[in-house]
PDB file of C-alpha atoms in Angstrom:
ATOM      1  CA  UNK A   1       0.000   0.000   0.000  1.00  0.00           C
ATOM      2  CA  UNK A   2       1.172   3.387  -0.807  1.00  0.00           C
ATOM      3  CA  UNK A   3       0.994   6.296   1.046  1.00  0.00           C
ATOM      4  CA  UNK A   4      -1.819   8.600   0.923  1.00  0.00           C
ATOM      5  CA  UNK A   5      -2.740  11.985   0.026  1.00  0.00           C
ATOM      6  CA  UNK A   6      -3.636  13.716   3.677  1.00  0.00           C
ATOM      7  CA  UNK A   7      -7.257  13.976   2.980  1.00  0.00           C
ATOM      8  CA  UNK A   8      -7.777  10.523   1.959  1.00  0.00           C
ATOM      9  CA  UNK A   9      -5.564   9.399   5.247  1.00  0.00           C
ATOM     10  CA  UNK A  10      -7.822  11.010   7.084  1.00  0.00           C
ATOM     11  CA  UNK A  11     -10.671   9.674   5.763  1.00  0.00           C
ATOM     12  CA  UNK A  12      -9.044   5.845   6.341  1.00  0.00           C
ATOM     13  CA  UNK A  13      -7.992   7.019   9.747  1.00  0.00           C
ATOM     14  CA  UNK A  14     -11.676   7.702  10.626  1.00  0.00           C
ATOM     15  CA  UNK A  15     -13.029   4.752   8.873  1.00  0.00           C
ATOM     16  CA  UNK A  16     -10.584   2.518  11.034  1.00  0.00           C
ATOM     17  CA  UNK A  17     -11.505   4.143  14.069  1.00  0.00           C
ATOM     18  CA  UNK A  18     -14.969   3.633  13.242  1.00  0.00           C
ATOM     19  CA  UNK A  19     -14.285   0.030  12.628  1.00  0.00           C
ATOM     20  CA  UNK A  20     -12.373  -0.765  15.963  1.00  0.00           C
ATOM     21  CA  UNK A  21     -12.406   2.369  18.666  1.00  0.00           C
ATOM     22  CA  UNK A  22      -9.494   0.360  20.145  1.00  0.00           C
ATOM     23  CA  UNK A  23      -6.653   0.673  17.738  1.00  0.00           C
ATOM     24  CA  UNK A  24      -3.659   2.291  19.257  1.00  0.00           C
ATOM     25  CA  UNK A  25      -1.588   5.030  17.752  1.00  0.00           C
ATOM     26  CA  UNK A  26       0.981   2.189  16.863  1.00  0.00           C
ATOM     27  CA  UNK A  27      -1.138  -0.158  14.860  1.00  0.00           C
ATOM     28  CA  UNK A  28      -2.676   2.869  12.889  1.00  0.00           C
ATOM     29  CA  UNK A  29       1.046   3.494  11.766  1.00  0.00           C
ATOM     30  CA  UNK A  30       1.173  -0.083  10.677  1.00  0.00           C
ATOM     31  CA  UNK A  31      -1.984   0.535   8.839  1.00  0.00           C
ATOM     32  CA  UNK A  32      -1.365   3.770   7.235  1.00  0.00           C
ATOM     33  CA  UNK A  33       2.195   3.509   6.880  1.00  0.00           C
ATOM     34  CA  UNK A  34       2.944   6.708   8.105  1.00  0.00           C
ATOM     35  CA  UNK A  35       5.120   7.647  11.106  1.00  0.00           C
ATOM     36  CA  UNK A  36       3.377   7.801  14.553  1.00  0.00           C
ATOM     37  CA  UNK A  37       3.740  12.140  14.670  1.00  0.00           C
ATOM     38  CA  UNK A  38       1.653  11.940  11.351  1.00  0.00           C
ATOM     39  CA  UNK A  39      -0.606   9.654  13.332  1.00  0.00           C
ATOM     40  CA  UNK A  40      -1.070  11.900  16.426  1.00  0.00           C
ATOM     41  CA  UNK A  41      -1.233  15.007  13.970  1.00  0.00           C
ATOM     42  CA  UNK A  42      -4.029  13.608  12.007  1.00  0.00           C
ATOM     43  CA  UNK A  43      -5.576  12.934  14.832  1.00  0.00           C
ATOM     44  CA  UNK A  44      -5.316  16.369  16.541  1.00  0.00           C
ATOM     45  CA  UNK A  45      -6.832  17.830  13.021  1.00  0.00           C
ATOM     46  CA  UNK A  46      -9.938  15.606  12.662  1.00  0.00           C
ATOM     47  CA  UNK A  47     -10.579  16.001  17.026  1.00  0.00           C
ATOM     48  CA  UNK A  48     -10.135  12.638  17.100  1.00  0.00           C
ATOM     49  CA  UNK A  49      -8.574  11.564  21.083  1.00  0.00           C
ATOM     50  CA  UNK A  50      -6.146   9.659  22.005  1.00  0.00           C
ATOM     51  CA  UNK A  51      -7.171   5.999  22.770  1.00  0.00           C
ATOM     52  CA  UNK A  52      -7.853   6.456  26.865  1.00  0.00           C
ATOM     53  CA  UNK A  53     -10.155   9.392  26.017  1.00  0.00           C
ATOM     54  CA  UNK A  54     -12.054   6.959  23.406  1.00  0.00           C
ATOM     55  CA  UNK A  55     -11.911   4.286  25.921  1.00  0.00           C
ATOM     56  CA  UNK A  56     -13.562   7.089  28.688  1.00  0.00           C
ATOM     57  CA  UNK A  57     -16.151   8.276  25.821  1.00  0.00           C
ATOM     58  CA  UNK A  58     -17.068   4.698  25.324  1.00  0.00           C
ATOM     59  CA  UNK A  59     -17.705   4.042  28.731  1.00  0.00           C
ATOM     60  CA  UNK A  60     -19.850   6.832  29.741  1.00  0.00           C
ATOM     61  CA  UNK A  61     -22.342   5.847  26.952  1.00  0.00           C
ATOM     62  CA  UNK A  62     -21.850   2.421  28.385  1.00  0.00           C
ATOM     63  CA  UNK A  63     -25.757   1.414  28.578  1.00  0.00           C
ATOM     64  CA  UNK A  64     -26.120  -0.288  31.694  1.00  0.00           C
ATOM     65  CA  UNK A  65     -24.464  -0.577  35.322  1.00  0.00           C
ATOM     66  CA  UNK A  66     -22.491  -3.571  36.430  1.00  0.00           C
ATOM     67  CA  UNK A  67     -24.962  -5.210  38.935  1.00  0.00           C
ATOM     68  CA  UNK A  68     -22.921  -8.786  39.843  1.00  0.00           C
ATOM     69  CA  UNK A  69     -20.454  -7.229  41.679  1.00  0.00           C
ATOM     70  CA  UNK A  70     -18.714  -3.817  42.607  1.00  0.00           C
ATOM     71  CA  UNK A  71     -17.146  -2.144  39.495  1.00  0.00           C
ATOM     72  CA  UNK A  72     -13.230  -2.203  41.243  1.00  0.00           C
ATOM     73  CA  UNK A  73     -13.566  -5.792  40.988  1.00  0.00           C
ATOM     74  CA  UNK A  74     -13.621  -6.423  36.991  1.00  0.00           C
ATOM     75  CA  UNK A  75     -10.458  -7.053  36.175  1.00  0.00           C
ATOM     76  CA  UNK A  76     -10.196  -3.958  32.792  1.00  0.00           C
ATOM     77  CA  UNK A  77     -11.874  -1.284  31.838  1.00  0.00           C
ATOM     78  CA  UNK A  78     -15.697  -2.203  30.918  1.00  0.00           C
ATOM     79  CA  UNK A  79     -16.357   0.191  27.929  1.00  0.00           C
ATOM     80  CA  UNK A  80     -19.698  -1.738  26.801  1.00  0.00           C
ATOM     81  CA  UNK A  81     -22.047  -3.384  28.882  1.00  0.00           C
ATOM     82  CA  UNK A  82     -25.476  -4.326  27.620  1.00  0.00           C
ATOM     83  CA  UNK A  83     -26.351  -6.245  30.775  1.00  0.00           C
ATOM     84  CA  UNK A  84     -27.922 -10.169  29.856  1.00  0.00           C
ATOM     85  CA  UNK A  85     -26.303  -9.288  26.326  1.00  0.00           C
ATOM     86  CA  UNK A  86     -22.895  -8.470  26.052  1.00  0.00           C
ATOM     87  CA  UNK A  87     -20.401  -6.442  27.232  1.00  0.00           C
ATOM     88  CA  UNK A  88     -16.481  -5.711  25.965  1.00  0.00           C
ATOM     89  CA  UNK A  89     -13.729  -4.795  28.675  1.00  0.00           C
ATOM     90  CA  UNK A  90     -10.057  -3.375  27.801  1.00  0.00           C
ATOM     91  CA  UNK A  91      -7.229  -5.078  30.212  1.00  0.00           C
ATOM     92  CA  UNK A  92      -3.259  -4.000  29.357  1.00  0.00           C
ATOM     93  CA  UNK A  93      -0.694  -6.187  30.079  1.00  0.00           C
ATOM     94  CA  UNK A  94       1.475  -4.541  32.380  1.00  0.00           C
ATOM     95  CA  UNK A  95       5.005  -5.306  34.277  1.00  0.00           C
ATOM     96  CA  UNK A  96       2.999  -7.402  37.288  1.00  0.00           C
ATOM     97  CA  UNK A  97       0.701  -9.380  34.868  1.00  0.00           C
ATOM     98  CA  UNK A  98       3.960 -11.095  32.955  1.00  0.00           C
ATOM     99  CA  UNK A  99       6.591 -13.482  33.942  1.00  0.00           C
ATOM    100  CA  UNK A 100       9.701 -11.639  34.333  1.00  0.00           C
ATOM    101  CA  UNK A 101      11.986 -13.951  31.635  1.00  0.00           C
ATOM    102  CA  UNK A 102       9.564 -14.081  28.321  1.00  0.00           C
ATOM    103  CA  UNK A 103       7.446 -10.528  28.905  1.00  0.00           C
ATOM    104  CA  UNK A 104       4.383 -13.125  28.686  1.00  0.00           C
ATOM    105  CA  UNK A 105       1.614 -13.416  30.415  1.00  0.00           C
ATOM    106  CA  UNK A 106       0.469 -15.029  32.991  1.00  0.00           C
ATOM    107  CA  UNK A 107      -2.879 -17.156  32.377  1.00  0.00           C
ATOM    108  CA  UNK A 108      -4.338 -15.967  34.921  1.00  0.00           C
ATOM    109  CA  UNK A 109      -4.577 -12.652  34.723  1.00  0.00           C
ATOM    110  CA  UNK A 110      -6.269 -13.082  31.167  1.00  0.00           C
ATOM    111  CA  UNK A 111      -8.594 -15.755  32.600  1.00  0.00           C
ATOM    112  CA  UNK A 112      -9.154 -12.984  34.961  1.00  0.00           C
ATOM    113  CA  UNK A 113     -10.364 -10.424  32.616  1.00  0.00           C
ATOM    114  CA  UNK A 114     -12.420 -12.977  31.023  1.00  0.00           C
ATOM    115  CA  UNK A 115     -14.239 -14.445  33.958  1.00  0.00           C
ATOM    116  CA  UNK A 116     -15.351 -11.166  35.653  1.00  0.00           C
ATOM    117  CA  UNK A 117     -16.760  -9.796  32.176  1.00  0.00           C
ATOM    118  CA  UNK A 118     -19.038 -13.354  32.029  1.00  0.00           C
ATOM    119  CA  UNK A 119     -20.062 -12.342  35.689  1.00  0.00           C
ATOM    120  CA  UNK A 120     -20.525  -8.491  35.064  1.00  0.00           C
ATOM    121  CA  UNK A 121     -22.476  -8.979  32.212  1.00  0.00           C
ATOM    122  CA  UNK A 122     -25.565 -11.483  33.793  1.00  0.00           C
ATOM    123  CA  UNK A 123     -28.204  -8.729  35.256  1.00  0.00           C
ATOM    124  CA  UNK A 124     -28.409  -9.566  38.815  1.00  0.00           C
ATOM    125  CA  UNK A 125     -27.274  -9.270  42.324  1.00  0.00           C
ATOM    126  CA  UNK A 126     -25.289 -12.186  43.032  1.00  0.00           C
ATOM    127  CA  UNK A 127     -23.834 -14.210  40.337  1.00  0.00           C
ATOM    128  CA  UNK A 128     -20.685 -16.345  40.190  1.00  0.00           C
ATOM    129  CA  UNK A 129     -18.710 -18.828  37.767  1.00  0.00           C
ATOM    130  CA  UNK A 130     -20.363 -22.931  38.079  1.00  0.00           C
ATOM    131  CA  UNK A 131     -17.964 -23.832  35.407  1.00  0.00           C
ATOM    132  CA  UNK A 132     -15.674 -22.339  32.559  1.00  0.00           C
ATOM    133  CA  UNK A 133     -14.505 -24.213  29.520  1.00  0.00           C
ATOM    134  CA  UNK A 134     -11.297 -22.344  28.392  1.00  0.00           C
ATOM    135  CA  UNK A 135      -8.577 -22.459  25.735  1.00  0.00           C
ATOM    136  CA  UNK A 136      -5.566 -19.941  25.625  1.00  0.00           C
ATOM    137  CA  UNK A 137      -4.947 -19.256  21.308  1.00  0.00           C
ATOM    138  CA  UNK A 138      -1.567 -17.533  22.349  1.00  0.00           C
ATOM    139  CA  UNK A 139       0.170 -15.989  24.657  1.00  0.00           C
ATOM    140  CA  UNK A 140      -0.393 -12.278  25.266  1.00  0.00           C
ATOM    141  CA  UNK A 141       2.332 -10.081  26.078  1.00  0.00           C
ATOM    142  CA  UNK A 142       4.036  -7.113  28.157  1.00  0.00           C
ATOM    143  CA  UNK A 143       2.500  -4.372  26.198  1.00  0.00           C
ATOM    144  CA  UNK A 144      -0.483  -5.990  24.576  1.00  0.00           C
ATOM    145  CA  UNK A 145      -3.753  -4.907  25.091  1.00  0.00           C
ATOM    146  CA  UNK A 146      -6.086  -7.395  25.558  1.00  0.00           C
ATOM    147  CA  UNK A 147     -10.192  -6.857  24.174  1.00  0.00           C
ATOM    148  CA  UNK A 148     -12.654  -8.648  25.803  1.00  0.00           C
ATOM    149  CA  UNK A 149     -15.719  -9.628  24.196  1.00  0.00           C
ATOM    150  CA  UNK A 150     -18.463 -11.053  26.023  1.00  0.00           C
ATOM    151  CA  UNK A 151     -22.289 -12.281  24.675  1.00  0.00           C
ATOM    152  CA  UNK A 152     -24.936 -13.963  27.292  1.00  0.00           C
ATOM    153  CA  UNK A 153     -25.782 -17.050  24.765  1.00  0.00           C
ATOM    154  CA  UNK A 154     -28.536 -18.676  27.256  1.00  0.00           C
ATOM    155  CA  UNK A 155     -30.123 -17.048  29.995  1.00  0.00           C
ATOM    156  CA  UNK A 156     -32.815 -18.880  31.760  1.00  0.00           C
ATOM    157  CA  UNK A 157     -32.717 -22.246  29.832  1.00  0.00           C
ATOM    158  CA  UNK A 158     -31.359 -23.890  32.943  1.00  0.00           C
ATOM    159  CA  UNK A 159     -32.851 -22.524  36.032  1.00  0.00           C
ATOM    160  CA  UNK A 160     -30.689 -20.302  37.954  1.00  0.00           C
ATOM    161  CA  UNK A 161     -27.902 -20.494  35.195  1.00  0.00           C
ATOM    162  CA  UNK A 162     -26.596 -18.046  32.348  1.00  0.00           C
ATOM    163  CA  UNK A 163     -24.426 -19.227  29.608  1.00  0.00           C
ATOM    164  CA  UNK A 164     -21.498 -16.884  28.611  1.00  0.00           C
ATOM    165  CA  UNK A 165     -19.009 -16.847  25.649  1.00  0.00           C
ATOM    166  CA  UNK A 166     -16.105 -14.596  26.144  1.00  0.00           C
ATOM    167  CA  UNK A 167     -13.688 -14.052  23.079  1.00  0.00           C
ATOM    168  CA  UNK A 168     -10.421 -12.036  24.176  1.00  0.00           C
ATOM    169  CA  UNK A 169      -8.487 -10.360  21.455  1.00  0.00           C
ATOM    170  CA  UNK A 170      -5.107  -8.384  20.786  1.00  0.00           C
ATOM    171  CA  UNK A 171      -5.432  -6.332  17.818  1.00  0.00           C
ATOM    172  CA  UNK A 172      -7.319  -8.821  15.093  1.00  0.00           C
ATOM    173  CA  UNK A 173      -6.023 -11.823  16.966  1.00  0.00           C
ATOM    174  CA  UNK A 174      -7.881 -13.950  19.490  1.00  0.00           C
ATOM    175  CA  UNK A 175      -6.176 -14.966  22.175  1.00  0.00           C
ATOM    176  CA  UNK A 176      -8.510 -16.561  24.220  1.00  0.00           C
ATOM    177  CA  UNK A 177     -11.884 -18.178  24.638  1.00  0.00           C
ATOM    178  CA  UNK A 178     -13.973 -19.353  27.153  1.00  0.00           C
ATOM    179  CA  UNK A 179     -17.050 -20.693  27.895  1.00  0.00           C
ATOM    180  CA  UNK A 180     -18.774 -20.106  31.287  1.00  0.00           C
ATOM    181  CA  UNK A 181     -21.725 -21.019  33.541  1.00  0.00           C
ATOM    182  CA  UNK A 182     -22.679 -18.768  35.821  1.00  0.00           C
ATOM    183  CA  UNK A 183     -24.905 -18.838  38.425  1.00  0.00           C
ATOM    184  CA  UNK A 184     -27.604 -16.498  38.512  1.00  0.00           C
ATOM    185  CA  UNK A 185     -29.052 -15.781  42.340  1.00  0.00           C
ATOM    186  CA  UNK A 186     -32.717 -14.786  41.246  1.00  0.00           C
ATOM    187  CA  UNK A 187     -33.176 -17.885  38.911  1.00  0.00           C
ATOM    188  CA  UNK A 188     -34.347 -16.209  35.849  1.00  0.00           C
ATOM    189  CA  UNK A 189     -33.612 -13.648  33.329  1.00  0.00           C
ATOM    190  CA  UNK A 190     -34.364  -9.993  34.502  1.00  0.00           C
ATOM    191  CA  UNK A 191     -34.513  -8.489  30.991  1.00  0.00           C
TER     192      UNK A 191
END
């Protein structure tokens, strides 16, 4: 791909942002194959902010209210939450969440992220993980940030139980899925 003329770069800049609100500053250089001050200039001229400020935005037209538990307990950033629907979360890997040889991950902390989305997205007071059926794609790094994407599949089939299915990506790439049954305290769907 060749580089652009600055008004059509601005127009694929929006489009991509449009696309997926969680592209960083470094992956739309990869994209646009321009340098990252080009990037953050673009950006400045179009009023588009910096991803945080997107993340923020996102949040505060975040539909509904966690419910399942108190907010300081998801592990990420909810920035969607369509309670007995869906909900996506935003987790970074930082220095404590990676093993201090390889810059990877450790399991748990993605499992983590995971996990408290499937309970923060089932519309009740109490609800809690019966089972999870989980496989790690590959590894996520130091660095890396890590998209949750939740979606309540079943709700109410099985009394007192919601089924989950959580799909974590970094970038375009998933690197995790799980499956999860949680336990619902009221029995039954609220929506």
């Amino acid at each position: 791909m060749e580089r652009l003329p600055k008004r059509q770069r601005h127009q694929r800049l929006s489009e991509l942002l449009d696309e997926n609100p969680f592209l960083t500053d470094r992956e739309l250089t990869r994209q646009l194959k321009v340098s990252i001050q080009t990037i953050r200039l673009d950006r400045l001229e179009l009023a588009i902010p910096e991803l945080r400020e997107r993340l923020k935005l996102m949040a505060e037209r975040s539909h509904d209210s966690v419910r399942s538990l108190p907010l300081h307990e998801v592990i990420g950033d909810i920035v969607d939450l369509q309670l007995d629907k869906s909900g996506i979360s935003l987790f970074e890997i930082s220095d404590e969440h990676v093993f201090s040889r390889s810059g990877i991950a450790r399991g748990h902390h993605v499992f983590a992220q995971a996990n408290s989305l499937a309970v923060a997205v089932i519309n009740d007071e109490i609800a809690l993980t019966a089972s999870a059926d989980l496989r790690f794609i590959r590894p996520a790094r130091f660095g890396e940030k890590c998209i949750a994407k939740a979606y309540v599949r079943a709700s109410g089939e099985q009394k007192g139980k919601a089924k989950v299915e959580v799909f974590t990506y970094v970038g375009e790439e998933m690197v995790f899925q799980g499956n999860f049954i949680i336990y619902r305290s009221a029995g039954e769907s609220k929506t």
